[in-house]
């Protein structure tokens, strides 16, 4: 999971035209992670 988050951060900070899409995907991933912890 840490690797996934690290990759998400790396893509999030890369200056490219997909920043908005990547940020959205990263936020979705964070929400999923929080939901998993909340479920446990």
PDB file of C-alpha atoms in Angstrom:
ATOM      1  CA  UNK A   1       0.000   0.000   0.000  1.00  0.00           C
ATOM      2  CA  UNK A   2       2.842   2.399   0.786  1.00  0.00           C
ATOM      3  CA  UNK A   3       4.260   1.801  -2.692  1.00  0.00           C
ATOM      4  CA  UNK A   4       0.899   2.676  -4.232  1.00  0.00           C
ATOM      5  CA  UNK A   5       0.667   5.874  -2.194  1.00  0.00           C
ATOM      6  CA  UNK A   6       4.264   6.786  -3.084  1.00  0.00           C
ATOM      7  CA  UNK A   7       3.560   6.269  -6.781  1.00  0.00           C
ATOM      8  CA  UNK A   8       0.404   8.341  -6.455  1.00  0.00           C
ATOM      9  CA  UNK A   9       2.357  11.176  -4.844  1.00  0.00           C
ATOM     10  CA  UNK A  10       5.051  10.986  -7.504  1.00  0.00           C
ATOM     11  CA  UNK A  11       2.456  11.240 -10.290  1.00  0.00           C
ATOM     12  CA  UNK A  12       0.606  13.974  -8.428  1.00  0.00           C
ATOM     13  CA  UNK A  13       3.691  16.198  -8.330  1.00  0.00           C
ATOM     14  CA  UNK A  14       4.729  15.559 -11.924  1.00  0.00           C
ATOM     15  CA  UNK A  15       4.078  18.701 -14.004  1.00  0.00           C
ATOM     16  CA  UNK A  16       1.973  17.463 -16.911  1.00  0.00           C
ATOM     17  CA  UNK A  17      -1.429  17.885 -18.531  1.00  0.00           C
ATOM     18  CA  UNK A  18      -2.895  15.003 -16.537  1.00  0.00           C
ATOM     19  CA  UNK A  19      -2.418  16.687 -13.154  1.00  0.00           C
ATOM     20  CA  UNK A  20      -6.145  17.148 -12.565  1.00  0.00           C
ATOM     21  CA  UNK A  21      -7.004  13.551 -13.486  1.00  0.00           C
ATOM     22  CA  UNK A  22      -4.126  12.169 -11.426  1.00  0.00           C
ATOM     23  CA  UNK A  23      -5.124  14.289  -8.438  1.00  0.00           C
ATOM     24  CA  UNK A  24      -8.674  12.960  -8.702  1.00  0.00           C
ATOM     25  CA  UNK A  25      -7.433   9.365  -8.816  1.00  0.00           C
ATOM     26  CA  UNK A  26      -5.112  10.007  -5.878  1.00  0.00           C
ATOM     27  CA  UNK A  27      -7.962  11.472  -3.813  1.00  0.00           C
ATOM     28  CA  UNK A  28     -10.120   8.459  -4.670  1.00  0.00           C
ATOM     29  CA  UNK A  29      -7.329   6.159  -3.537  1.00  0.00           C
ATOM     30  CA  UNK A  30      -6.975   8.019  -0.264  1.00  0.00           C
ATOM     31  CA  UNK A  31     -10.727   7.793   0.328  1.00  0.00           C
ATOM     32  CA  UNK A  32     -10.617   4.049  -0.338  1.00  0.00           C
ATOM     33  CA  UNK A  33      -7.764   3.650   2.146  1.00  0.00           C
ATOM     34  CA  UNK A  34      -9.654   5.582   4.806  1.00  0.00           C
ATOM     35  CA  UNK A  35     -12.766   3.488   4.184  1.00  0.00           C
ATOM     36  CA  UNK A  36     -10.779   0.269   4.621  1.00  0.00           C
ATOM     37  CA  UNK A  37      -9.404   1.477   7.948  1.00  0.00           C
ATOM     38  CA  UNK A  38     -12.849   2.630   9.038  1.00  0.00           C
ATOM     39  CA  UNK A  39     -14.303  -0.789   8.202  1.00  0.00           C
ATOM     40  CA  UNK A  40     -11.733  -2.522  10.377  1.00  0.00           C
TER      41      UNK A  40
END
